[in-house]
Coordinates of C-alpha atoms and ligand atoms in Angstrom, one line a residue:
M1 CA -31.8 -3.4 -18.4
A2 CA -33.4 -1.4 -15.6
L3 CA -34.1 -3.0 -12.3
W4 CA -37.0 -0.6 -11.6
G5 CA -39.6 1.2 -13.6
G6 CA -43.1 0.0 -12.5
R7 CA -44.1 3.4 -11.2
F8 CA -42.4 5.4 -13.9
T9 CA -44.2 6.9 -16.9
Q10 CA -41.1 8.3 -18.6
A11 CA -37.9 6.7 -19.6
A12 CA -34.7 8.3 -18.3
Q13 CA -33.4 11.2 -20.2
E14 CA -30.2 10.4 -22.0
S15 CA -28.2 12.8 -19.8
A16 CA -29.8 11.4 -16.6
F17 CA -29.0 7.9 -17.7
A18 CA -25.5 8.8 -18.6
L19 CA -24.9 10.4 -15.2
S20 CA -26.3 7.4 -13.3
R21 CA -24.7 4.7 -15.3
S22 CA -21.7 3.0 -13.7
V23 CA -21.3 -0.2 -15.6
H24 CA -18.3 1.2 -17.6
F25 CA -16.4 1.1 -14.3
D26 CA -18.2 -1.2 -12.0
W27 CA -18.1 -4.1 -14.5
R28 CA -15.0 -5.3 -12.8
L29 CA -17.2 -6.3 -9.8
A30 CA -18.9 -8.9 -12.0
P31 CA -17.1 -12.0 -10.6
Y32 CA -17.8 -10.9 -7.0
D33 CA -21.4 -10.0 -7.8
L34 CA -22.0 -13.5 -9.3
R35 CA -20.4 -15.1 -6.3
S36 CA -22.5 -13.2 -3.8
S37 CA -25.6 -14.0 -5.9
I38 CA -24.7 -17.7 -5.5
A39 CA -24.5 -17.2 -1.8
H40 CA -27.8 -15.4 -1.7
L41 CA -29.4 -18.1 -3.9
A42 CA -28.1 -20.7 -1.4
V43 CA -29.9 -18.9 1.5
L44 CA -33.1 -18.6 -0.5
N45 CA -33.0 -22.3 -1.3
K46 CA -32.2 -23.3 2.3
S47 CA -35.1 -21.2 3.6
S48 CA -37.4 -22.6 0.9
L49 CA -37.9 -19.2 -0.6
I50 CA -37.4 -20.5 -4.1
Q51 CA -38.5 -23.7 -5.9
A52 CA -35.7 -26.3 -5.9
K53 CA -35.8 -26.6 -9.7
D54 CA -35.6 -22.8 -10.2
A55 CA -32.7 -22.7 -7.8
D56 CA -30.9 -25.3 -9.9
S57 CA -31.5 -23.5 -13.1
I58 CA -30.4 -20.1 -11.6
L59 CA -27.2 -21.7 -10.2
G60 CA -26.4 -23.2 -13.6
A61 CA -27.0 -19.9 -15.3
L62 CA -24.9 -18.0 -12.7
K63 CA -22.0 -20.4 -13.2
E64 CA -22.3 -20.2 -17.0
L65 CA -22.3 -16.4 -16.7
A66 CA -19.2 -16.5 -14.5
R67 CA -17.4 -18.4 -17.2
E68 CA -18.6 -16.0 -19.9
V69 CA -17.5 -13.0 -17.9
V70 CA -14.0 -14.4 -17.6
D71 CA -13.7 -15.3 -21.3
G72 CA -15.3 -12.0 -22.3
S73 CA -18.2 -13.6 -24.2
F74 CA -20.8 -11.9 -21.9
L75 CA -20.4 -8.1 -21.8
P76 CA -22.5 -5.1 -20.7
I77 CA -24.5 -3.3 -23.3
D78 CA -25.3 0.4 -23.7
S79 CA -28.7 0.0 -21.9
D80 CA -27.2 -1.6 -18.8
E81 CA -27.1 0.8 -15.9
D82 CA -24.7 -1.0 -13.6
V83 CA -23.0 -4.4 -13.1
H84 CA -26.0 -5.7 -11.2
S85 CA -28.5 -4.9 -13.9
A86 CA -26.2 -6.2 -16.6
L87 CA -25.9 -9.5 -14.9
E88 CA -29.6 -9.8 -14.2
R89 CA -30.1 -9.2 -17.9
G90 CA -27.7 -12.0 -18.6
L91 CA -29.5 -14.3 -16.2
T92 CA -33.0 -13.7 -17.7
E93 CA -31.6 -14.0 -21.2
K94 CA -30.5 -17.5 -20.2
I95 CA -33.4 -18.7 -18.2
G96 CA -36.2 -16.2 -18.5
A97 CA -38.2 -14.5 -15.8
V98 CA -37.3 -17.0 -13.2
G99 CA -33.9 -15.3 -13.0
G100 CA -35.7 -12.4 -11.2
A101 CA -36.4 -14.7 -8.3
L102 CA -32.9 -14.0 -7.0
R103 CA -34.0 -10.5 -6.1
A104 CA -36.1 -11.6 -3.2
G105 CA -34.7 -10.3 0.1
R106 CA -31.9 -8.5 -1.5
S107 CA -31.4 -4.9 -2.6
R108 CA -28.7 -3.4 -4.6
N109 CA -27.8 -1.5 -1.5
D110 CA -26.6 -4.6 0.5
Q111 CA -25.5 -6.3 -2.7
V112 CA -23.1 -3.6 -4.0
T113 CA -21.3 -3.1 -0.7
T114 CA -20.9 -6.9 -0.4
D115 CA -19.4 -7.1 -3.9
L116 CA -17.1 -4.2 -3.1
R117 CA -15.9 -5.8 0.1
L118 CA -15.0 -8.9 -1.8
F119 CA -13.2 -6.9 -4.5
A120 CA -11.3 -4.9 -1.9
I121 CA -10.2 -8.0 0.1
D122 CA -9.1 -9.8 -3.1
H123 CA -7.1 -6.8 -4.3
M124 CA -5.7 -5.6 -1.0
L125 CA -4.3 -9.2 -0.6
E126 CA -2.7 -8.8 -4.0
V127 CA -1.2 -5.4 -3.0
A128 CA 0.0 -7.0 0.2
A129 CA 1.7 -9.8 -1.7
L130 CA 3.5 -7.3 -3.9
I131 CA 4.6 -5.3 -0.9
T132 CA 6.2 -8.4 0.6
K133 CA 8.1 -8.9 -2.7
L134 CA 9.4 -5.3 -2.5
Q135 CA 10.4 -6.0 1.1
T136 CA 12.4 -9.0 -0.1
S137 CA 14.3 -7.0 -2.7
I138 CA 15.0 -4.2 -0.2
L139 CA 16.3 -6.6 2.4
D140 CA 18.4 -8.5 -0.1
K141 CA 19.9 -5.3 -1.3
A142 CA 20.5 -4.1 2.2
S143 CA 22.3 -7.2 3.2
E144 CA 24.9 -6.6 0.4
Y145 CA 25.9 -3.3 2.0
I146 CA 25.9 -4.0 5.7
N147 CA 29.6 -3.2 6.1
D148 CA 29.7 -0.2 3.8
P149 CA 29.7 3.2 5.5
A150 CA 27.8 6.1 4.1
P151 CA 26.8 9.5 5.5
G152 CA 23.5 9.5 7.3
F153 CA 21.4 12.6 6.9
T154 CA 19.1 15.0 8.8
H155 CA 17.9 18.0 6.9
I156 CA 19.8 16.5 3.9
Q157 CA 22.9 17.6 5.7
H158 CA 25.6 15.1 6.8
A159 CA 24.7 14.0 10.3
Q160 CA 26.4 10.8 11.4
P161 CA 28.0 8.0 9.5
I162 CA 25.8 4.9 9.1
S163 CA 25.9 1.4 7.7
F164 CA 24.4 1.7 4.2
G165 CA 22.7 -1.6 4.7
H166 CA 20.9 0.0 7.7
E167 CA 19.9 2.9 5.5
L168 CA 18.4 0.6 2.9
A169 CA 16.7 -1.8 5.3
K170 CA 14.7 1.0 7.0
H171 CA 12.3 1.0 4.1
A172 CA 11.3 -2.6 4.7
H173 CA 10.2 -1.7 8.2
A174 CA 7.8 1.0 6.9
F175 CA 6.3 -1.5 4.6
A176 CA 6.0 -4.0 7.4
R177 CA 3.7 -1.5 9.1
D178 CA 1.6 -1.2 5.9
L179 CA 1.3 -5.0 5.9
D180 CA 0.1 -4.9 9.6
R181 CA -2.4 -2.2 8.6
I182 CA -3.7 -4.5 5.8
S183 CA -4.1 -7.3 8.3
D184 CA -5.9 -5.1 10.8
W185 CA -8.1 -3.7 8.0
H186 CA -9.0 -7.2 6.9
A187 CA -10.8 -7.8 10.2
R188 CA -13.1 -4.8 9.5
A189 CA -13.5 -5.4 5.8
A190 CA -14.4 -9.1 6.1
I191 CA -17.9 -8.4 7.3
S192 CA -20.9 -9.4 5.2
S193 CA -23.7 -6.9 4.4
L194 CA -26.0 -9.3 2.7
G195 CA -29.4 -9.6 4.5
A196 CA -29.4 -5.8 5.3
G197 CA -31.7 -5.3 2.3
A198 CA -32.4 -1.8 1.3
L199 CA -31.7 -0.6 4.9
S200 CA -34.0 -2.3 7.4
G201 CA -33.3 -6.0 7.0
S202 CA -35.9 -8.3 5.6
S203 CA -39.2 -9.9 6.5
L204 CA -38.1 -13.1 4.7
P205 CA -36.4 -15.8 6.8
L206 CA -32.9 -15.1 5.5
D207 CA -29.8 -16.2 7.3
P208 CA -27.1 -13.5 7.2
V209 CA -24.7 -15.6 9.3
F210 CA -25.0 -18.5 6.8
T211 CA -24.4 -16.1 3.8
A212 CA -21.4 -14.5 5.6
S213 CA -19.6 -17.8 6.1
N214 CA -20.5 -19.0 2.6
L215 CA -18.6 -16.0 1.3
G216 CA -15.6 -16.4 3.6
F217 CA -16.5 -13.4 5.7
T218 CA -15.6 -13.6 9.4
S219 CA -18.8 -12.1 10.6
T220 CA -22.0 -10.4 9.6
F221 CA -23.4 -6.9 10.1
A222 CA -24.9 -5.8 13.5
N223 CA -27.0 -2.9 12.3
S224 CA -28.6 -3.1 8.8
I225 CA -28.7 0.8 8.4
D226 CA -25.0 0.9 9.1
A227 CA -24.3 -2.1 6.9
V228 CA -25.6 -0.4 3.7
S229 CA -24.0 3.0 4.5
D230 CA -20.6 2.0 5.9
R231 CA -17.8 2.7 3.5
D232 CA -15.1 3.0 6.2
Y233 CA -13.5 -0.1 4.8
V234 CA -13.0 1.7 1.5
A235 CA -11.6 4.8 3.1
E236 CA -9.3 2.8 5.3
A237 CA -8.1 0.8 2.2
L238 CA -7.5 4.2 0.5
F239 CA -5.5 5.4 3.5
I240 CA -3.4 2.3 3.4
C241 CA -2.8 2.7 -0.3
A242 CA -1.9 6.4 0.2
M243 CA 0.5 5.4 3.0
V244 CA 2.1 2.8 0.8
G245 CA 2.4 5.5 -1.8
V246 CA 4.1 7.9 0.6
H247 CA 6.6 5.2 1.5
L248 CA 7.2 4.5 -2.2
S249 CA 7.7 8.2 -2.8
R250 CA 10.4 8.3 -0.2
I251 CA 12.3 5.5 -2.0
G252 CA 11.7 7.4 -5.2
E253 CA 13.1 10.6 -3.8
E254 CA 16.3 8.8 -2.5
W255 CA 16.9 7.0 -5.7
T256 CA 16.5 10.2 -7.7
L257 CA 18.9 12.1 -5.4
W258 CA 21.4 9.2 -5.1
S259 CA 21.6 8.7 -8.9
S260 CA 22.4 12.4 -9.5
T261 CA 25.8 13.4 -10.7
E262 CA 26.3 15.3 -7.5
F263 CA 25.8 12.2 -5.3
A264 CA 26.9 9.6 -7.8
W265 CA 26.1 6.8 -5.3
A266 CA 23.4 4.8 -7.2
R267 CA 23.7 3.2 -10.7
V268 CA 20.1 2.5 -11.7
A269 CA 19.9 -0.3 -14.2
D270 CA 19.2 0.7 -17.8
A271 CA 16.1 -1.5 -17.8
Y272 CA 14.6 0.8 -15.1
S273 CA 15.8 4.1 -16.6
T274 CA 14.7 6.2 -19.6
G275 CA 16.5 8.5 -22.0
S276 CA 15.9 12.0 -23.3
S277 CA 14.6 12.8 -26.8
I278 CA 17.1 15.6 -27.2
M279 CA 20.1 15.0 -24.8
P280 CA 21.8 11.7 -25.9
Q281 CA 23.8 11.4 -22.7
K282 CA 20.8 11.4 -20.4
K283 CA 19.8 8.4 -18.3
N284 CA 16.9 9.4 -16.1
P285 CA 15.5 7.7 -13.0
D286 CA 11.9 7.9 -14.2
M287 CA 10.6 4.9 -12.3
A288 CA 11.8 6.6 -9.1
E289 CA 10.1 9.8 -10.1
L290 CA 6.9 8.1 -11.0
A291 CA 6.9 6.2 -7.7
R292 CA 7.1 9.7 -6.1
G293 CA 4.6 11.3 -8.5
K294 CA 1.9 8.7 -8.3
T295 CA 1.5 9.4 -4.6
G296 CA -0.5 12.5 -5.5
R297 CA -3.4 10.5 -6.9
L298 CA -3.2 8.0 -4.1
V299 CA -3.6 10.8 -1.5
G300 CA -6.2 12.5 -3.8
N301 CA -8.4 9.3 -4.0
L302 CA -8.5 9.2 -0.2
M303 CA -9.5 12.8 0.0
A304 CA -12.2 12.3 -2.7
L305 CA -13.9 9.5 -0.8
L306 CA -13.8 11.2 2.6
T307 CA -15.3 14.3 1.0
T308 CA -18.1 12.2 -0.5
L309 CA -18.8 10.6 2.8
K310 CA -18.7 13.7 4.9
A311 CA -22.2 14.6 6.4
L312 CA -23.8 12.0 4.1
P313 CA -27.3 11.3 5.4
F314 CA -28.2 7.7 6.2
A315 CA -28.9 5.1 4.8
Y316 CA -28.0 4.6 1.1
N317 CA -27.6 7.6 -1.2
R318 CA -26.4 7.5 -4.8
D319 CA -23.4 9.5 -3.7
L320 CA -22.0 6.2 -2.5
Q321 CA -21.6 5.1 -6.1
E322 CA -18.6 7.4 -6.0
D323 CA -16.8 4.9 -3.7
K324 CA -15.6 2.7 -6.5
E325 CA -13.4 4.6 -8.9
P326 CA -11.0 6.0 -6.2
L327 CA -10.6 2.4 -4.9
F328 CA -10.0 0.9 -8.3
D329 CA -7.6 3.7 -9.2
S330 CA -5.5 3.4 -6.0
I331 CA -5.3 -0.4 -6.3
D332 CA -4.4 -0.2 -10.1
T333 CA -1.8 2.4 -9.3
L334 CA -0.1 0.2 -6.7
L335 CA -0.3 -2.9 -8.9
L336 CA 1.6 -0.9 -11.5
V337 CA 4.1 0.9 -9.2
L338 CA 5.1 -1.9 -6.8
P339 CA 6.6 -4.3 -9.3
A340 CA 8.6 -1.6 -11.1
V341 CA 10.0 -0.3 -7.8
T342 CA 10.8 -3.9 -6.7
G343 CA 12.8 -4.4 -9.9
M344 CA 14.5 -1.0 -9.7
V345 CA 15.7 -1.7 -6.1
A346 CA 16.8 -5.2 -6.9
T347 CA 18.9 -4.1 -9.9
T348 CA 20.5 -0.9 -8.5
E349 CA 24.2 -1.0 -7.7
F350 CA 25.8 1.4 -5.3
D351 CA 29.3 2.9 -5.4
R352 CA 30.8 1.7 -2.1
E353 CA 34.0 3.8 -2.5
K354 CA 32.1 7.0 -3.2
M355 CA 29.8 6.5 -0.2
A356 CA 32.7 5.6 2.1
L357 CA 34.6 8.7 0.9
D358 CA 31.6 10.9 1.6
A359 CA 30.9 9.3 5.0
P360 CA 33.2 11.5 7.2
A361 CA 32.6 14.7 5.2
G362 CA 30.7 17.6 6.7
F363 CA 32.2 16.8 10.2
S364 CA 29.8 13.9 10.6
L365 CA 32.1 12.6 13.4
A366 CA 31.6 15.6 15.6
T367 CA 29.1 13.6 17.8
E368 CA 32.0 11.3 18.6
V369 CA 33.9 14.2 20.2
A370 CA 30.9 15.0 22.4
D371 CA 30.3 11.4 23.3
Y372 CA 34.0 11.0 24.2
L373 CA 33.6 13.8 26.7
A374 CA 30.2 12.5 27.9
K375 CA 31.9 9.1 28.7
K376 CA 34.3 11.1 30.9
L377 CA 31.2 12.4 32.7
V378 CA 31.5 15.9 31.2
P379 CA 27.9 17.3 31.2
F380 CA 26.6 16.8 27.6
S381 CA 25.8 20.5 27.1
Q382 CA 29.5 21.3 27.7
A383 CA 30.6 18.3 25.6
H384 CA 28.4 19.5 22.8
E385 CA 29.8 23.0 23.1
A386 CA 33.4 21.8 23.0
A387 CA 32.8 19.6 20.0
G388 CA 31.2 22.6 18.2
R389 CA 34.4 24.6 19.0
C390 CA 36.5 21.8 17.4
V391 CA 34.4 22.0 14.3
A392 CA 34.8 25.8 14.1
L393 CA 38.6 25.4 14.6
C394 CA 38.7 22.9 11.7
E395 CA 36.6 25.0 9.5
S396 CA 38.7 28.1 10.0
T397 CA 41.9 26.2 9.4
G398 CA 40.8 23.9 6.6
R399 CA 41.3 20.6 8.5
Q400 CA 39.4 17.5 9.6
L401 CA 38.7 16.7 13.3
H402 CA 41.4 14.1 13.6
Q403 CA 43.9 16.5 12.3
L404 CA 43.7 18.8 15.4
T405 CA 46.8 18.7 17.6
D406 CA 46.7 17.4 21.2
A407 CA 47.3 21.0 22.4
E408 CA 44.4 22.2 20.4
F409 CA 42.1 19.5 21.8
L410 CA 43.1 20.3 25.4
G411 CA 42.7 24.0 24.6
V412 CA 39.1 23.4 23.7
H413 CA 38.3 21.3 26.9
P414 CA 40.7 20.1 29.7
H415 CA 39.2 16.5 29.4
L416 CA 39.6 16.4 25.7
D417 CA 42.9 14.5 25.1
G418 CA 44.4 13.0 22.0
G419 CA 42.7 9.7 22.9
V420 CA 39.6 11.1 21.1
R421 CA 41.3 10.4 17.8
T422 CA 40.6 6.7 18.1
S423 CA 36.8 7.5 18.0
L424 CA 37.3 9.8 15.0
T425 CA 37.1 7.1 12.4
V426 CA 34.0 6.3 10.4
H427 CA 34.1 2.6 11.2
G428 CA 34.8 3.3 14.9
A429 CA 31.7 5.6 15.0
I430 CA 29.5 3.1 13.2
N431 CA 30.7 0.1 15.2
S432 CA 30.1 1.9 18.5
R433 CA 26.4 2.4 17.8
T434 CA 25.3 -0.7 19.5
T435 CA 22.1 0.3 21.2
A436 CA 19.1 -1.8 20.0
G437 CA 18.2 -1.0 16.4
G438 CA 21.4 1.0 16.0
T439 CA 23.8 1.1 13.0
A440 CA 26.6 -1.1 14.2
P441 CA 27.0 -3.7 11.4
T442 CA 26.6 -6.7 13.7
L443 CA 23.3 -5.3 14.8
V444 CA 22.2 -4.4 11.3
A445 CA 22.9 -8.0 10.1
A446 CA 20.7 -9.3 12.9
Q447 CA 18.0 -6.7 12.2
I448 CA 18.0 -7.7 8.5
K449 CA 17.8 -11.4 9.4
N450 CA 14.8 -10.8 11.7
A451 CA 13.1 -8.7 9.0
Q452 CA 13.7 -11.4 6.4
Q453 CA 12.2 -14.0 8.7
S454 CA 9.1 -12.0 9.3
N455 CA 8.9 -11.2 5.6
T456 CA 8.8 -15.0 4.9
Q457 CA 6.1 -15.5 7.5
T458 CA 4.0 -12.7 6.2
M459 CA 4.3 -14.0 2.6
E460 CA 3.1 -17.4 3.8
K461 CA 0.2 -15.9 5.7
I462 CA -0.9 -13.8 2.7
A463 CA -0.6 -16.8 0.3
S464 CA -2.8 -18.9 2.5
M465 CA -5.4 -16.1 2.7
Q466 CA -5.3 -15.8 -1.1
R467 CA -5.7 -19.5 -1.4
L468 CA -8.8 -19.5 0.9
F469 CA -10.2 -16.5 -1.0
S470 CA -9.8 -18.2 -4.4
E471 CA -11.3 -21.4 -3.1
M472 CA -14.3 -19.4 -1.9
M473 CA -14.6 -17.7 -5.3
S474 CA -14.5 -20.9 -7.2
T475 CA -17.3 -22.7 -5.2
Ligands
LIG1 N1 -24.6 1.2 -8.8 C1 -25.1 1.5 -7.5 C2 -23.9 1.9 -6.6 O1 -22.8 1.7 -7.0 C3 -25.8 0.3 -6.9 C4 -26.7 0.6 -5.8 C5 -27.9 1.3 -6.4 N2 -28.9 1.4 -5.3 C6 -29.9 2.3 -5.4 N3 -30.7 2.4 -4.4 N4 -30.0 3.1 -6.5 O2 -24.0 2.3 -5.4

């Protein structure tokens, strides 16, 4: 059903209708559209812009439609242009022309962005809840390996030994920032656009503040032209999704690398691996690879929307219909990837012996030699140079740093005595990293405990926001 046509003498060409039609993807806005219609109806009723008996029958029909949308008994048909026109058809099929009264003081321009804000809030909260579950599994896994040394890397070269619990826990901190971003974003997303009309507001005595609070928004728009044109909240949500994707991709890359025969650190559970159709021995870390690979579309969706918005004239333009599919796709992607990565992390076992064996390789204790001299107040540039010469000596004679003789140490630098050997152990090096946030296991245990506490608090906060949202939706 078309929501316009009075001034037209021709029906839309098939190709034109096909291009403008969005109901095949925007139908998922239906529950939010019905709920925002209920809020609009309330304001029309409150301002006596509708007869009380008509308001009652519209409300009854909207609620009935909401049930039918959920159980699938009301669906869009070929001639429906978008979710709004499909639902208005549903309404008039139930109660006749009086259903059209709901259009007073509202345009699809303020309606569609209100619906999309509700959709985005609902789904970003779902994404946030899944991120907290992933954090839980990362932190639980990290706490199993606090006392297990492993090589830490820069440039994928052995750098300094670290607690493997520290290595795993770092991911939870990246996701904590994503959760902060969602919380900051929520403040800008939870703004109602209803009452902005097509672009200039309304001559009817509407009450945008009332509508906003009816829908659980924290405030209403300040400028009606901006209200119908603003899609920053979509772009920001897409950025957050892309950032989450980037963080997931870094887990994916590590799991792929660590489960290789060359590393042989990670044993990914069979339930999160796949086989090869030709090579019977293969067990591939496909979940990790997909976590990495899906990032492409998450970044792409952000770019797509920013490109649509760039230099777009004000106020509403049909270009804005292109805001939905990227958002839907990014959210669907994360709803798919997050649980799989959470399960993969929770069920992966690491080879403690292999990691411990690898920890000192590549002269990863060379910094200890330099720090030993620095503690004797040798300028660090000289200390660094001396440690480098020790490494060169070891390399040319096929030995490890602790195997150099006292005479050789002293030959490298007059302050470098045999006492340095006490620092040349993996555990000694790790235990000595006691600056805040460092890798000493006692600190790592405290870091993980703090992160677990804030994880629990964030979970509770998200659950209460979700409860409020679903209460609002069911009124
Ligand atoms: N389906 C449209 C969209 O997604 C609804 C708004 C249409 N408004 C208009 N003035 N044609 O943006």
